[in-house]
Tab-separated table of C-alpha atoms and ligand atoms in Angstrom:
chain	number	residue	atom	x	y	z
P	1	UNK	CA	9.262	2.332	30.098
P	2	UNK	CA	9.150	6.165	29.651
P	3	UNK	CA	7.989	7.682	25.934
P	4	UNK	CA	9.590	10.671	25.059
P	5	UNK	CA	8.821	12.994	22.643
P	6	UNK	CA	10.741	15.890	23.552
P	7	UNK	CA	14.531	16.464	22.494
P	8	UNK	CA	15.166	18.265	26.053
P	9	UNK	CA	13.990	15.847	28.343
P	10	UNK	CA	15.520	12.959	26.481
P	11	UNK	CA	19.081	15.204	26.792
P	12	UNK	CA	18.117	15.768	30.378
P	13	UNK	CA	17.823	12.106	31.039
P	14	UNK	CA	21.101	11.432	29.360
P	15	UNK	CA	22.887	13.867	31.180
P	16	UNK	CA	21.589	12.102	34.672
P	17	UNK	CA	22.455	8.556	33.092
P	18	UNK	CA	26.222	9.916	32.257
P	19	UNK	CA	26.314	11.382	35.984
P	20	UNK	CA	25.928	8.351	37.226
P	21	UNK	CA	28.113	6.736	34.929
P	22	UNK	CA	25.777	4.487	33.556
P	23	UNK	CA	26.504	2.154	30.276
P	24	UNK	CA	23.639	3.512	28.031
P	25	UNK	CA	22.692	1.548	24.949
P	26	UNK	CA	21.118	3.054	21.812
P	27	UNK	CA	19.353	1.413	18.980
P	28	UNK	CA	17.668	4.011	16.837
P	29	UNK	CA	15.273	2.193	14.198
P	30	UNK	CA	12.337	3.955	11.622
P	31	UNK	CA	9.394	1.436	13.486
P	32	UNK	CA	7.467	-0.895	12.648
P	33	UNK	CA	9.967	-3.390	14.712
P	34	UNK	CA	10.248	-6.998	13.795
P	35	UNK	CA	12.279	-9.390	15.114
P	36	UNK	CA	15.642	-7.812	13.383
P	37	UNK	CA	15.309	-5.057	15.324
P	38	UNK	CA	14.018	-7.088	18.762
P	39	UNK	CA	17.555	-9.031	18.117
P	40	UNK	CA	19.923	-5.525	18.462
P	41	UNK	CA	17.637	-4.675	21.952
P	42	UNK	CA	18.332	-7.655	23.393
P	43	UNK	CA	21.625	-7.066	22.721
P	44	UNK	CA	21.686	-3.976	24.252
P	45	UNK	CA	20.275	-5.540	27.496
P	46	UNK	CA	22.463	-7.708	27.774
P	47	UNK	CA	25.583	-5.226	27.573
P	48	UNK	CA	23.791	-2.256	28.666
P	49	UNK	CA	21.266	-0.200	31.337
P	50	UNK	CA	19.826	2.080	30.323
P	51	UNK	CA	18.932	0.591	27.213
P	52	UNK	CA	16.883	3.788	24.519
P	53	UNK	CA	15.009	3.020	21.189
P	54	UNK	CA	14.254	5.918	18.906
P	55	UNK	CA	11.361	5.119	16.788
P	56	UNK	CA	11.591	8.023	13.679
P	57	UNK	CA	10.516	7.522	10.322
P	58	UNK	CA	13.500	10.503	9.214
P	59	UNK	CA	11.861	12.132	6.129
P	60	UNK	CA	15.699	13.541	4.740
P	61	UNK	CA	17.003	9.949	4.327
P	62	UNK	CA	13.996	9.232	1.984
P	63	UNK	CA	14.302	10.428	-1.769
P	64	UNK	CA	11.366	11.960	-4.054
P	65	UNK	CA	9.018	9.343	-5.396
P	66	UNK	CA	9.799	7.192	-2.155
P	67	UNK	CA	7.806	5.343	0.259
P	68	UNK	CA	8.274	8.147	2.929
P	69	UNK	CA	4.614	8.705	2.802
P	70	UNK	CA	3.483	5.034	3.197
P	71	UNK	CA	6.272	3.837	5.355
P	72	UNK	CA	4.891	1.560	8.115
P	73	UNK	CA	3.955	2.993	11.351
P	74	UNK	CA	2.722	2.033	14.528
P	75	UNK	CA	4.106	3.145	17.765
P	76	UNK	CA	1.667	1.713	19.614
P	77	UNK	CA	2.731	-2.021	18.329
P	78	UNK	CA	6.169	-0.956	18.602
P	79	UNK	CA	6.246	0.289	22.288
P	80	UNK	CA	4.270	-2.860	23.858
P	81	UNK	CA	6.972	-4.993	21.980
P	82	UNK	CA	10.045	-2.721	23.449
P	83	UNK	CA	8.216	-2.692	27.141
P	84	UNK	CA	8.047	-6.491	26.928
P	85	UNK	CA	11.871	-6.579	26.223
P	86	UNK	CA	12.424	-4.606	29.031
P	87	UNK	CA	13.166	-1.299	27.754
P	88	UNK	CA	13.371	1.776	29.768
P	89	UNK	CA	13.466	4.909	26.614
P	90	UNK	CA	11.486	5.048	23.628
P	91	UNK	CA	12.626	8.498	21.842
P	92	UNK	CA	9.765	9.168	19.474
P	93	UNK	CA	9.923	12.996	18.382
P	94	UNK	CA	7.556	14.629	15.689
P	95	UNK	CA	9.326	15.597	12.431
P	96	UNK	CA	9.219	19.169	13.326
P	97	UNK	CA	11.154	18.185	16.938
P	98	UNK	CA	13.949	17.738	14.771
P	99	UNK	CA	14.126	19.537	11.515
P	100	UNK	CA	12.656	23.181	12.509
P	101	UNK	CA	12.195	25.453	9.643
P	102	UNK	CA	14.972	26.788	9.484
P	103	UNK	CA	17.320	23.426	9.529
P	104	UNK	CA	20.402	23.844	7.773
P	105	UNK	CA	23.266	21.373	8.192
P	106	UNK	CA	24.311	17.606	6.728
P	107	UNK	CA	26.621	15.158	7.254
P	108	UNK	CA	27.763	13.655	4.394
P	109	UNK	CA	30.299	10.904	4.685
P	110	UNK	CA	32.536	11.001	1.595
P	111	UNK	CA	33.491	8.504	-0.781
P	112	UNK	CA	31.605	5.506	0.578
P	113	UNK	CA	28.253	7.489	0.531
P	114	UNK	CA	28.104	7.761	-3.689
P	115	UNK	CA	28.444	3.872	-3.561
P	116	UNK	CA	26.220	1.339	-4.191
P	117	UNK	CA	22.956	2.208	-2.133
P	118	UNK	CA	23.900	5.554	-2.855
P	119	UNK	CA	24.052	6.046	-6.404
P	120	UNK	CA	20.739	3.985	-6.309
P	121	UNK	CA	19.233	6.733	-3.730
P	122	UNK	CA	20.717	9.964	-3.995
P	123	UNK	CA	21.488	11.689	-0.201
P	124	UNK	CA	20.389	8.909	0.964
P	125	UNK	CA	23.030	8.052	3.296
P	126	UNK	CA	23.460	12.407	4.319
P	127	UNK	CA	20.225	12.197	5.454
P	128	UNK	CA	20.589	8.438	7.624
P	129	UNK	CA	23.847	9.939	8.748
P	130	UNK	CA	22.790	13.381	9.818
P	131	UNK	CA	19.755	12.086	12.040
P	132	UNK	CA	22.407	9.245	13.522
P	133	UNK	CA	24.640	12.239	14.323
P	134	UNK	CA	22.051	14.147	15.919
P	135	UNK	CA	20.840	11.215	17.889
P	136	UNK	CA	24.286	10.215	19.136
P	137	UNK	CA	23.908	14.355	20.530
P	138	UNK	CA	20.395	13.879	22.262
P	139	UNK	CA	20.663	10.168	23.505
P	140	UNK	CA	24.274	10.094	24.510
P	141	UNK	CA	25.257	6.770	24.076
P	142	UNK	CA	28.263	4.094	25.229
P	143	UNK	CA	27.418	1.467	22.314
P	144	UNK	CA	24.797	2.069	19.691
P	145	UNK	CA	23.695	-1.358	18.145
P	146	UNK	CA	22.855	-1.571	14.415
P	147	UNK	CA	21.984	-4.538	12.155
P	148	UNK	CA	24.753	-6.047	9.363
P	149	UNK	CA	21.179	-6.082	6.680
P	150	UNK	CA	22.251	-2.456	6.278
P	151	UNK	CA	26.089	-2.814	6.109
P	152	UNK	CA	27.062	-0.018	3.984
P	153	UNK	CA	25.035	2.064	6.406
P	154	UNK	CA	26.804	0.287	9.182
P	155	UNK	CA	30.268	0.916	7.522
P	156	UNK	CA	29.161	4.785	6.998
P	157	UNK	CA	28.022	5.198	10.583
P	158	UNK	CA	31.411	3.524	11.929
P	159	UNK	CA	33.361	5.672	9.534
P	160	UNK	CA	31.234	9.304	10.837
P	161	UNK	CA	32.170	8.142	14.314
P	162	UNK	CA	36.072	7.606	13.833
P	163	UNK	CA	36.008	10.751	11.813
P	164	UNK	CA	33.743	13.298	14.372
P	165	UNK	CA	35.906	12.072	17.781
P	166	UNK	CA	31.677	10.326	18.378
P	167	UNK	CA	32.136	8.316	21.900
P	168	UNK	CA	29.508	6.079	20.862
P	169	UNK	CA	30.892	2.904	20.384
P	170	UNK	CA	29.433	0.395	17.022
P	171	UNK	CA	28.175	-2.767	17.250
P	172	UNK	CA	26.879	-4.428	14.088
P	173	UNK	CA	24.838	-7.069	14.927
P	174	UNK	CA	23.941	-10.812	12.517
P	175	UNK	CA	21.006	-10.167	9.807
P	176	UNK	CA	17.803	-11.818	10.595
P	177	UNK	CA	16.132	-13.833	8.678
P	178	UNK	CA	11.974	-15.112	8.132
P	179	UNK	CA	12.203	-19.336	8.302
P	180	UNK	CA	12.726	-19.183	3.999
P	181	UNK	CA	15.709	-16.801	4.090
P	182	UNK	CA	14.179	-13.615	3.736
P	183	UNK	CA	15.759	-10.892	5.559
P	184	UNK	CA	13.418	-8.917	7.781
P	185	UNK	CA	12.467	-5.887	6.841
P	186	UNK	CA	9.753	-3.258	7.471
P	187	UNK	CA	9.201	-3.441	3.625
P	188	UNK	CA	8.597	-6.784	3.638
P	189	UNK	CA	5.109	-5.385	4.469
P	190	UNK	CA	4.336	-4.229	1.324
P	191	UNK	CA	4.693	-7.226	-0.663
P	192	UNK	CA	2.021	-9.522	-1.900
P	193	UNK	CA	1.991	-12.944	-1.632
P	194	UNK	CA	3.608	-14.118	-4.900
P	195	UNK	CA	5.988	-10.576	-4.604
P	196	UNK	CA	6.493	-12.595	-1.374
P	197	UNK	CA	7.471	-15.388	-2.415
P	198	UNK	CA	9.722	-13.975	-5.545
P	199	UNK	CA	11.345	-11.377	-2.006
P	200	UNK	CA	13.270	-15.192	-1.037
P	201	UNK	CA	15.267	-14.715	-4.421
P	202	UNK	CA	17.596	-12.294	-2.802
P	203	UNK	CA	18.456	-14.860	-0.234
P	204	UNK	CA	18.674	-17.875	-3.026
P	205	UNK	CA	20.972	-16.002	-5.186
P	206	UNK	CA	23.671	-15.611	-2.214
P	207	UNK	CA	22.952	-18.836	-0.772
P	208	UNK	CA	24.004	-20.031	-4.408
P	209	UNK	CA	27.261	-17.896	-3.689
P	210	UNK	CA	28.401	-19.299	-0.337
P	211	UNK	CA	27.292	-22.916	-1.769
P	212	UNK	CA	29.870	-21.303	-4.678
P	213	UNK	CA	32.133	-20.189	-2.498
P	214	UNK	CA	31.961	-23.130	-0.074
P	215	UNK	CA	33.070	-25.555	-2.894
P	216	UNK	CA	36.332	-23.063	-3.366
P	217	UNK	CA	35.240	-20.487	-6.101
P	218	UNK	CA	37.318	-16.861	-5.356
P	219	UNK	CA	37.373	-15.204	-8.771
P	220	UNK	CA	34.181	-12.567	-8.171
P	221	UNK	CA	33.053	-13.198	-12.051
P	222	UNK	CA	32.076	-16.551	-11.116
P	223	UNK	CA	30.101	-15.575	-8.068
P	224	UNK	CA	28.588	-12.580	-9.436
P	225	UNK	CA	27.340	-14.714	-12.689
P	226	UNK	CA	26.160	-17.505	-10.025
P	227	UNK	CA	24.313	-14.678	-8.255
P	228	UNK	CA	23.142	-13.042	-11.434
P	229	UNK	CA	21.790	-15.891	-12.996
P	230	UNK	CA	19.864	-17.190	-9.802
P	231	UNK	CA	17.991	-13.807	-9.564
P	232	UNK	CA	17.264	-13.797	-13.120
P	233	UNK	CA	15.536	-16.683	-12.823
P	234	UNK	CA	12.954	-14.920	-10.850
P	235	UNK	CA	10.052	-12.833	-13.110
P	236	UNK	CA	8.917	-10.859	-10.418
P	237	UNK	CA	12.600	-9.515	-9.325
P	238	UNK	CA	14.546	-6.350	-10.762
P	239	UNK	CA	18.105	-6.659	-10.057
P	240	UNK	CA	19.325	-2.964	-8.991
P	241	UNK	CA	23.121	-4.217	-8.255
P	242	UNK	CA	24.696	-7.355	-7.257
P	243	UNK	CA	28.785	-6.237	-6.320
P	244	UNK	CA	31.415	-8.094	-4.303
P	245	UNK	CA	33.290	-5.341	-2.402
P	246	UNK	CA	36.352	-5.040	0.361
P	247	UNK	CA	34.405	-4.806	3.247
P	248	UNK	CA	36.473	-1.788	4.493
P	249	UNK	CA	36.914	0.254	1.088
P	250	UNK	CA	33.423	-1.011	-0.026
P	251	UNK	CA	35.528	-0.982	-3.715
P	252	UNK	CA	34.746	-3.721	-6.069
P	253	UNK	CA	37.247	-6.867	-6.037
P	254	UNK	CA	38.071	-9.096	-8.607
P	255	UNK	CA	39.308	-11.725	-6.043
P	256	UNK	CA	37.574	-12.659	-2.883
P	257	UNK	CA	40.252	-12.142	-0.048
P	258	UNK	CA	38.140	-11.624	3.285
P	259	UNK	CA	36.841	-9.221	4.933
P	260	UNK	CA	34.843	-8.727	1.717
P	261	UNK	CA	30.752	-8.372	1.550
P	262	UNK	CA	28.560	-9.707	-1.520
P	263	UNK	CA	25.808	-7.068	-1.153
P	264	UNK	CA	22.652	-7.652	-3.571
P	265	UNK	CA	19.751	-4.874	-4.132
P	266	UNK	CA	16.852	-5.718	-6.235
P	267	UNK	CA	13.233	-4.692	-7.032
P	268	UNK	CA	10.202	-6.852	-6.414
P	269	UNK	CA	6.892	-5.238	-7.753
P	270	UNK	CA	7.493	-1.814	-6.109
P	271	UNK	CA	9.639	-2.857	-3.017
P	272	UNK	CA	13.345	-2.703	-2.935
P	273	UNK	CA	14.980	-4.848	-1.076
P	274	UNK	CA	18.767	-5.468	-0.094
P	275	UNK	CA	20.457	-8.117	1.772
P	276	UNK	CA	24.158	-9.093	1.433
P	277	UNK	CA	26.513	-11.826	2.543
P	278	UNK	CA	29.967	-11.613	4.399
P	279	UNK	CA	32.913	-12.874	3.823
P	280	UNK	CA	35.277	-12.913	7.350
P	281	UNK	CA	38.791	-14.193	7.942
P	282	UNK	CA	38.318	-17.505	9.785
P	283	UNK	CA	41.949	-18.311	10.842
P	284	UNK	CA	44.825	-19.208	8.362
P	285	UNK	CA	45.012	-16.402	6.092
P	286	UNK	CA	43.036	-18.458	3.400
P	287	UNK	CA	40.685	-19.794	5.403
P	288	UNK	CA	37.284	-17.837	5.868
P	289	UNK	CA	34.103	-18.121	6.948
P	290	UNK	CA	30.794	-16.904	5.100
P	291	UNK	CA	27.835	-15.562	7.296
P	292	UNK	CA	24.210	-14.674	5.572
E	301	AMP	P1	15.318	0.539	10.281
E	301	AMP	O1	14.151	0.602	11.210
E	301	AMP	O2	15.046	-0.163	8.998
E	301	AMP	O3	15.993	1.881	10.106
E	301	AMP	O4	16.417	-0.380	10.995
E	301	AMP	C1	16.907	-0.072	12.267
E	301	AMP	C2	18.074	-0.974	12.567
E	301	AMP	O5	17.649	-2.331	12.554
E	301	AMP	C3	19.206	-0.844	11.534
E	301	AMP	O6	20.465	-0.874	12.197
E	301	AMP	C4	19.009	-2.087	10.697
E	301	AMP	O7	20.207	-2.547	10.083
E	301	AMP	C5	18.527	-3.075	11.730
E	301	AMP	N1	17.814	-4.178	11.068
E	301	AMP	C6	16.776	-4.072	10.204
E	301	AMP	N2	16.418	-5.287	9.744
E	301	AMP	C7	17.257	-6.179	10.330
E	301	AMP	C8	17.412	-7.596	10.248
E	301	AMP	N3	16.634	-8.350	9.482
E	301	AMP	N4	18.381	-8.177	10.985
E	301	AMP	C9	19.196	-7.420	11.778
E	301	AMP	N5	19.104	-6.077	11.893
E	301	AMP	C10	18.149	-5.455	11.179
């Protein structure tokens, strides 16, 4: 496994990998890897060769009064796990590598980038999609694999591809979860052990929704009061937004028809967390199937 930390060679070997017409898989990630992100490599491998990580903690995607500063990082960690998996790029540039001084452009993705995660965080999603962008540029790749815990990121990214003419093709891969539900996250990190414990409350407040939905509930006030009142029942937790939305348009519905996504954002102590639940067509236009 080769680390690079130079945008020109990392070009250079994408150029030679697209000579040869090799299937190159792409998962850029911010580091400290768990086993969410070990899930989308392995994915790769098995659809892909060569198979590139980028490991950058992208300071544009992170607001004022973030967690830019105290972010989780260790490469080393992160490269033994990626060499184990078989990996054969790790793209790790300095800051500097890719915003010089004298930076100037964004993507913004309009309409679905004000939503949700990003009336919470401001920008957010110009800076996660102008990195992606420039990414796609310097790695060059035939499917770039990203996880469904971020799935209005996932939506954005798909939406900046269509939109730009982007050959890289987008596969959203299942959220992973600890043995209690929690979804993995970097953040998790930060929490305590009773913020720890309270973190599970995102996942028992949508497992009360499919149990909802499951037993043939559609209208989204009942879920969303079923979600609501789970997550109040936690001290520790700070609801940001709980909103059932068309999985396409991301707008709120009143009425669950599938594809539609039950996405949940809340505060524990000082950590946000999100996680969400999807709704997907299962058959017979009524039938559907719910995946957490
Ligand atoms: P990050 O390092 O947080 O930027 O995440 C990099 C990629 O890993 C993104 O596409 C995330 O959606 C994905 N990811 C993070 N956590 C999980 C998880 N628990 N399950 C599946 N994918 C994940």
């Amino acid at each position: 496994m080769e680390i690079i930390r130079s945008i020109d060679w990392m070009k250079q070997i994408a150029r030679e990998a697209g000579l040869a017409q090799r299937i190159s898989g792409f998962i850029p990630t911010m580091g400290a890897l768990h086993e969410g992100h070990l899930s989308l490599v392995r994915e790769a491998k098995r659809q892909c060769s060569p198979v590139a990580v980028s490991i950058f903690v992208n300071p544009t995607q992170f607001g004022p009064g973030e967690d830019l500063q105290k972010y989780p990082r260790n490469l080393e960690c992160d490269c033994a796990l990626l060499e184990s998996l078989g990996v054969d790029y790790v793209f790790a540039p300095e800051a500097a590598e890719i915003y010089p001084r004298d930076f100037r452009s964004v993507i913004h993705v309009e309409g679905l980038s004000e939503k949700l995660e990003g009336r919470i965080r401001p920008g957010h999603f110009q800076g996660v999609c102008t990195i992606v962008l420039k990414l796609f540029e310097i790695v060059r790749p035939r499917f770039a694999y990203l996880g469904r815990k971020d799935a209005q990121q996932a939506r954005i990214i798909r939406q900046m591809v269509r939109d730009l003419n982007l050959d890289a093709e987008i596969q959203v891969c299942p959220i992973v979860r600890e043995a209690d539900g929690l979804a993995m996250s970097s953040r998790n990190a930060y929490l305590d052990p009773p913020e720890r414990q309270a973190a599970t409350v995102l996942y028992r407040s949508l497992d009360a929704a499919r149990r909802k939905l499951n037993s043939g509930a559609r209208a989204a006030a009942e879920i969303l009061d079923t979600v609501r009142s789970t997550a109040s029942s936690e001290p520790l937790a700070k609801l940001d937004y709980v909103e059932l939305v068309d999985a396409d348009s991301f707008e709120p519905v009143d009425f669950v028809r599938a594809p539609t996504l039950l996405l949940i954002a809340a505060r524990i102590g000082g950590t946000r967390l999100i996680d969400n639940l999807s709704i997907e067509n299962a058959g017979a236009p009524q039938d559907f199937s719910v995946s957490l």
